[in-house]
Amino acid sequence: MPFITKQDDSNVQLYYEDFGSGQPIILIHGWPLSGKSWEMQIPVLLNLGYRVISYDRKGFGKSSPSLDGYDYDGLAKDLHEIITQLELKNVILFGFSMGGGEVVRYLTNYGSANVDKVALISSIIPLVKQKDDNPDGVPQEKLDEIMQALKTDRITFLESFHKDFYNVGLLSKTVSQKQLDYDWAIASFANPIATIKCAESWANTDFRPELKNVTVKTLIVHGDSDNIVPIDTAGKQAAKGIINNDFMIIEGAPHGLNITHAEELNAIISRFLTTQ
């Protein structure tokens, strides 16, 4: 299995999967899952002729955990290490949910000279938390509840979280129970320290000042029924702050639209990649 050993910490190995040839696309997964969450998109990208690289954020999936480095500077550094060690050129970056933060922070810290275009899907960009100047964000009390649940009963919390991820309710079976079980298994397997510290990062990082650094062609996709990262605090604000963007709203889609609305998302991605 392919791993990259971090140059500044030989105890941390980042697991990645690398398929195909052509221009490289790097897929950055959401919290609290792993690179396996791109299962419905990878075949489509390969059929379009791209080299597709997915990796597990440290502490998730098969990647090693560490005690620190879960702020976005540290996570963007991990992405940079993958790009550097694999000697990738003219890359395309896809960030889902939390992964959108790595995309934007990478452009802030390392520039766009080696980046062709980016996609932000159900992304946290630019800000999750509710503030006086961000009234549509998630209230601090709700974020505090999440952090407390992660620290005291993480496994139970993850079960309910993934129902919200797909907007599953008594009358809404948007995904199968097996899909929920699958996600729960991946998320519960993740390192608890990594899970908590990454949650602190996506909940508290304000990317609004960094939107100006996103100068490459950008795809923004968000569901208008996202109960995890509301579209008003994320997709709509990102579309206003990023100059060169295609903003696509998927009607009725929850946060996990890469599964529930895979066909529609894949069509949007394909158009974005094949049109100038």
Tab-separated table of C-alpha atoms in Angstrom:
chain	number	residue	atom	x	y	z
A	1	MET	CA	0.000	0.000	0.000
A	2	PRO	CA	1.369	3.467	-0.876
A	3	PHE	CA	2.314	5.774	1.957
A	4	ILE	CA	4.161	9.078	2.097
A	5	THR	CA	6.350	9.597	5.148
A	6	LYS	CA	6.310	13.204	6.305
A	7	GLN	CA	9.735	14.770	6.038
A	8	ASP	CA	9.363	16.740	9.262
A	9	ASP	CA	7.894	13.830	11.258
A	10	SER	CA	8.966	10.324	10.285
A	11	ASN	CA	6.326	8.877	12.643
A	12	VAL	CA	3.506	10.134	10.426
A	13	GLN	CA	2.657	8.330	7.218
A	14	LEU	CA	-0.060	9.545	4.878
A	15	TYR	CA	-1.945	6.848	3.000
A	16	TYR	CA	-2.948	7.590	-0.577
A	17	GLU	CA	-4.418	5.832	-3.589
A	18	ASP	CA	-3.181	6.765	-7.059
A	19	PHE	CA	-4.947	5.636	-10.229
A	20	GLY	CA	-4.847	6.573	-13.892
A	21	SER	CA	-2.657	8.959	-15.830
A	22	GLY	CA	-2.880	12.448	-17.241
A	23	GLN	CA	-3.428	15.682	-15.342
A	24	PRO	CA	-3.580	14.980	-11.594
A	25	ILE	CA	-6.671	15.583	-9.494
A	26	ILE	CA	-6.229	15.408	-5.715
A	27	LEU	CA	-9.329	14.542	-3.698
A	28	ILE	CA	-9.455	15.825	-0.105
A	29	HIS	CA	-12.153	14.224	2.020
A	30	GLY	CA	-14.493	15.650	4.611
A	31	TRP	CA	-14.688	15.173	8.363
A	32	PRO	CA	-14.814	12.607	9.935
A	33	LEU	CA	-14.440	10.193	7.015
A	34	SER	CA	-11.570	9.139	4.749
A	35	GLY	CA	-10.597	9.022	1.094
A	36	LYS	CA	-13.133	6.214	0.652
A	37	SER	CA	-15.868	8.839	0.607
A	38	TRP	CA	-14.974	9.682	-3.026
A	39	GLU	CA	-16.055	6.230	-4.219
A	40	MET	CA	-18.838	7.539	-6.467
A	41	GLN	CA	-16.651	10.203	-8.118
A	42	ILE	CA	-13.347	8.392	-8.779
A	43	PRO	CA	-14.576	6.214	-11.701
A	44	VAL	CA	-16.047	9.266	-13.441
A	45	LEU	CA	-12.783	11.203	-13.144
A	46	LEU	CA	-10.771	8.237	-14.390
A	47	ASN	CA	-13.069	7.856	-17.395
A	48	LEU	CA	-12.420	11.506	-18.228
A	49	GLY	CA	-8.717	10.693	-18.490
A	50	TYR	CA	-7.359	12.156	-15.268
A	51	ARG	CA	-4.852	10.792	-12.809
A	52	VAL	CA	-6.852	10.583	-9.579
A	53	ILE	CA	-5.173	10.714	-6.176
A	54	SER	CA	-7.144	10.431	-2.951
A	55	TYR	CA	-5.542	10.458	0.478
A	56	ASP	CA	-6.518	10.045	4.095
A	57	ARG	CA	-6.040	13.073	6.308
A	58	LYS	CA	-3.647	12.214	9.142
A	59	GLY	CA	-5.430	10.432	11.956
A	60	PHE	CA	-8.158	9.226	9.586
A	61	GLY	CA	-8.448	6.127	7.455
A	62	LYS	CA	-5.081	4.438	7.155
A	63	SER	CA	-2.952	7.541	7.809
A	64	SER	CA	-0.973	7.853	11.036
A	65	PRO	CA	-2.200	10.202	13.758
A	66	SER	CA	-0.107	12.838	15.491
A	67	LEU	CA	-0.639	14.960	18.576
A	68	ASP	CA	-0.705	18.229	16.682
A	69	GLY	CA	-0.671	19.730	13.207
A	70	TYR	CA	-4.454	19.684	12.769
A	71	ASP	CA	-4.780	23.410	12.239
A	72	TYR	CA	-5.144	24.363	8.583
A	73	ASP	CA	-1.515	25.399	8.213
A	74	GLY	CA	-0.503	21.895	9.283
A	75	LEU	CA	-3.083	20.205	7.071
A	76	ALA	CA	-2.135	22.319	4.040
A	77	LYS	CA	1.472	21.377	4.696
A	78	ASP	CA	0.490	17.705	4.465
A	79	LEU	CA	-1.190	18.389	1.110
A	80	HIS	CA	1.933	20.218	-0.074
A	81	GLU	CA	4.033	17.248	0.965
A	82	ILE	CA	1.923	14.922	-1.160
A	83	ILE	CA	2.194	17.223	-4.169
A	84	THR	CA	5.945	17.606	-3.684
A	85	GLN	CA	6.845	13.989	-3.012
A	86	LEU	CA	4.727	12.721	-5.907
A	87	GLU	CA	6.191	15.490	-8.103
A	88	LEU	CA	2.766	16.585	-9.295
A	89	LYS	CA	2.392	19.446	-11.761
A	90	ASN	CA	-0.574	21.587	-12.779
A	91	VAL	CA	-2.816	19.964	-10.187
A	92	ILE	CA	-6.567	20.208	-9.731
A	93	LEU	CA	-7.709	20.260	-6.097
A	94	PHE	CA	-11.094	18.967	-4.949
A	95	GLY	CA	-12.089	19.684	-1.356
A	96	PHE	CA	-15.218	18.238	0.220
A	97	SER	CA	-16.586	19.896	3.387
A	98	MET	CA	-13.585	20.330	5.720
A	99	GLY	CA	-11.346	19.595	2.731
A	100	GLY	CA	-12.259	22.949	1.238
A	101	GLY	CA	-10.168	24.498	3.987
A	102	GLU	CA	-7.048	22.670	2.851
A	103	VAL	CA	-7.663	23.923	-0.685
A	104	VAL	CA	-7.952	27.584	0.308
A	105	ARG	CA	-5.123	27.481	2.863
A	106	TYR	CA	-2.888	25.750	0.319
A	107	LEU	CA	-3.474	28.613	-2.133
A	108	THR	CA	-2.806	31.119	0.658
A	109	ASN	CA	0.438	29.513	1.851
A	110	TYR	CA	1.854	28.045	-1.360
A	111	GLY	CA	0.282	30.057	-4.156
A	112	SER	CA	-1.518	28.993	-7.314
A	113	ALA	CA	1.408	28.615	-9.718
A	114	ASN	CA	1.094	24.815	-9.633
A	115	VAL	CA	-2.724	24.730	-9.418
A	116	ASP	CA	-4.900	24.668	-12.527
A	117	LYS	CA	-8.363	24.810	-10.958
A	118	VAL	CA	-10.190	23.854	-7.767
A	119	ALA	CA	-13.567	22.547	-6.650
A	120	LEU	CA	-15.274	23.215	-3.309
A	121	ILE	CA	-18.045	20.675	-2.689
A	122	SER	CA	-20.358	21.000	0.337
A	123	SER	CA	-17.447	23.034	1.630
A	124	ILE	CA	-17.068	24.824	4.953
A	125	ILE	CA	-15.597	27.796	3.080
A	126	PRO	CA	-15.582	30.526	4.178
A	127	LEU	CA	-16.956	30.276	7.734
A	128	VAL	CA	-19.032	27.814	9.761
A	129	LYS	CA	-19.477	29.671	13.040
A	130	GLN	CA	-22.250	32.177	13.645
A	131	LYS	CA	-20.931	35.652	14.414
A	132	ASP	CA	-22.396	39.145	14.491
A	133	ASP	CA	-21.232	39.606	10.899
A	134	ASN	CA	-22.141	36.005	9.966
A	135	PRO	CA	-25.693	35.547	11.243
A	136	ASP	CA	-26.396	32.473	9.093
A	137	GLY	CA	-23.604	30.429	10.653
A	138	VAL	CA	-23.892	27.596	13.160
A	139	PRO	CA	-24.504	28.953	16.700
A	140	GLN	CA	-21.692	28.613	19.232
A	141	GLU	CA	-23.960	26.573	21.529
A	142	LYS	CA	-24.406	23.942	18.799
A	143	LEU	CA	-20.666	23.800	18.160
A	144	ASP	CA	-20.053	23.453	21.901
A	145	GLU	CA	-22.512	20.550	22.011
A	146	ILE	CA	-20.621	18.814	19.204
A	147	MET	CA	-17.269	19.230	20.951
A	148	GLN	CA	-18.670	17.974	24.244
A	149	ALA	CA	-20.237	14.946	22.571
A	150	LEU	CA	-16.964	14.118	20.811
A	151	LYS	CA	-15.123	14.201	24.120
A	152	THR	CA	-17.650	12.216	26.154
A	153	ASP	CA	-19.490	9.863	23.768
A	154	ARG	CA	-17.866	10.109	20.348
A	155	ILE	CA	-19.167	6.793	19.027
A	156	THR	CA	-22.811	7.576	19.775
A	157	PHE	CA	-22.480	11.110	18.423
A	158	LEU	CA	-21.120	9.838	15.121
A	159	GLU	CA	-24.208	7.688	14.597
A	160	SER	CA	-26.550	10.669	14.805
A	161	PHE	CA	-24.151	12.932	12.907
A	162	HIS	CA	-24.237	10.776	9.810
A	163	LYS	CA	-28.018	10.777	9.790
A	164	ASP	CA	-27.845	14.583	9.687
A	165	PHE	CA	-25.086	14.273	7.053
A	166	TYR	CA	-27.626	12.727	4.670
A	167	ASN	CA	-30.814	14.254	6.138
A	168	VAL	CA	-32.072	10.827	7.167
A	169	GLY	CA	-35.256	10.899	9.226
A	170	LEU	CA	-38.338	8.793	9.930
A	171	LEU	CA	-39.880	9.821	6.621
A	172	SER	CA	-36.658	10.497	4.706
A	173	LYS	CA	-34.497	7.523	3.758
A	174	THR	CA	-32.003	9.274	1.503
A	175	VAL	CA	-29.400	6.517	1.951
A	176	SER	CA	-29.523	2.920	3.104
A	177	GLN	CA	-28.809	1.763	6.638
A	178	LYS	CA	-25.756	0.001	5.236
A	179	GLN	CA	-24.379	3.324	3.979
A	180	LEU	CA	-24.878	4.793	7.447
A	181	ASP	CA	-23.160	1.766	8.979
A	182	TYR	CA	-20.279	2.085	6.536
A	183	ASP	CA	-19.735	5.762	7.327
A	184	TRP	CA	-20.035	5.117	11.046
A	185	ALA	CA	-17.383	2.382	10.847
A	186	ILE	CA	-14.948	4.667	9.004
A	187	ALA	CA	-15.571	7.623	11.335
A	188	SER	CA	-15.433	5.629	14.566
A	189	PHE	CA	-12.141	4.048	13.463
A	190	ALA	CA	-10.541	7.510	13.163
A	191	ASN	CA	-8.200	8.660	15.899
A	192	PRO	CA	-10.159	10.492	18.664
A	193	ILE	CA	-7.537	13.234	19.036
A	194	ALA	CA	-7.531	13.875	15.294
A	195	THR	CA	-11.328	13.873	15.220
A	196	ILE	CA	-11.619	16.487	17.970
A	197	LYS	CA	-8.792	18.741	16.828
A	198	CYS	CA	-9.989	18.745	13.225
A	199	ALA	CA	-13.480	19.639	14.421
A	200	GLU	CA	-11.994	22.579	16.310
A	201	SER	CA	-10.284	23.692	13.099
A	202	TRP	CA	-13.294	23.565	10.803
A	203	ALA	CA	-15.534	25.139	13.444
A	204	ASN	CA	-13.289	28.069	14.288
A	205	THR	CA	-11.326	29.024	11.173
A	206	ASP	CA	-12.490	32.129	9.314
A	207	PHE	CA	-11.391	31.947	5.677
A	208	ARG	CA	-13.092	35.139	4.564
A	209	PRO	CA	-9.820	37.130	4.381
A	210	GLU	CA	-8.303	34.344	2.251
A	211	LEU	CA	-10.944	34.203	-0.477
A	212	LYS	CA	-8.940	36.744	-2.446
A	213	ASN	CA	-6.198	34.140	-2.783
A	214	VAL	CA	-8.492	31.852	-4.771
A	215	THR	CA	-7.760	33.225	-8.225
A	216	VAL	CA	-7.919	30.039	-10.312
A	217	LYS	CA	-11.097	28.777	-11.924
A	218	THR	CA	-13.295	27.443	-9.117
A	219	LEU	CA	-16.315	25.190	-8.945
A	220	ILE	CA	-18.592	25.635	-5.920
A	221	VAL	CA	-21.305	23.028	-5.340
A	222	HIS	CA	-23.687	23.093	-2.400
A	223	GLY	CA	-27.020	21.546	-1.523
A	224	ASP	CA	-29.777	23.917	-0.457
A	225	SER	CA	-30.875	21.426	2.226
A	226	ASP	CA	-27.458	21.054	3.857
A	227	ASN	CA	-28.068	20.721	7.610
A	228	ILE	CA	-24.370	20.385	8.505
A	229	VAL	CA	-22.904	23.410	6.712
A	230	PRO	CA	-25.785	25.718	5.749
A	231	ILE	CA	-25.574	27.078	2.225
A	232	ASP	CA	-26.043	30.688	3.373
A	233	THR	CA	-22.917	30.636	5.529
A	234	ALA	CA	-20.864	28.601	3.075
A	235	GLY	CA	-21.600	28.213	-0.642
A	236	LYS	CA	-23.367	31.532	-1.149
A	237	GLN	CA	-20.675	33.490	0.680
A	238	ALA	CA	-17.900	31.640	-1.127
A	239	ALA	CA	-19.501	32.487	-4.465
A	240	LYS	CA	-19.562	36.168	-3.525
A	241	GLY	CA	-15.945	36.223	-2.364
A	242	ILE	CA	-14.241	34.136	-5.048
A	243	ILE	CA	-13.933	36.034	-8.309
A	244	ASN	CA	-13.712	33.307	-10.944
A	245	ASN	CA	-16.313	30.741	-9.929
A	246	ASP	CA	-19.113	28.536	-11.189
A	247	PHE	CA	-21.676	28.229	-8.387
A	248	MET	CA	-24.023	25.287	-8.668
A	249	ILE	CA	-26.857	24.663	-6.203
A	250	ILE	CA	-28.298	21.158	-6.044
A	251	GLU	CA	-31.921	21.461	-5.032
A	252	GLY	CA	-32.946	19.347	-2.064
A	253	ALA	CA	-29.448	17.984	-1.537
A	254	PRO	CA	-28.032	17.367	1.947
A	255	HIS	CA	-24.413	17.705	3.025
A	256	GLY	CA	-23.515	14.243	1.748
A	257	LEU	CA	-24.638	15.003	-1.785
A	258	ASN	CA	-21.656	13.103	-3.195
A	259	ILE	CA	-23.676	9.988	-2.315
A	260	THR	CA	-27.330	11.055	-2.382
A	261	HIS	CA	-26.983	13.135	-5.559
A	262	ALA	CA	-23.936	11.461	-7.077
A	263	GLU	CA	-25.257	11.436	-10.635
A	264	GLU	CA	-26.084	15.143	-10.567
A	265	LEU	CA	-22.800	16.055	-8.880
A	266	ASN	CA	-20.785	13.956	-11.309
A	267	ALA	CA	-22.438	15.669	-14.263
A	268	ILE	CA	-21.571	19.083	-12.797
A	269	ILE	CA	-17.963	18.011	-12.196
A	270	SER	CA	-17.655	16.627	-15.723
A	271	ARG	CA	-18.899	19.855	-17.291
A	272	PHE	CA	-16.546	21.903	-15.149
A	273	LEU	CA	-13.526	19.843	-16.153
A	274	THR	CA	-14.310	19.611	-19.867
A	275	THR	CA	-15.308	23.200	-20.619
A	276	GLN	CA	-12.963	26.141	-20.864
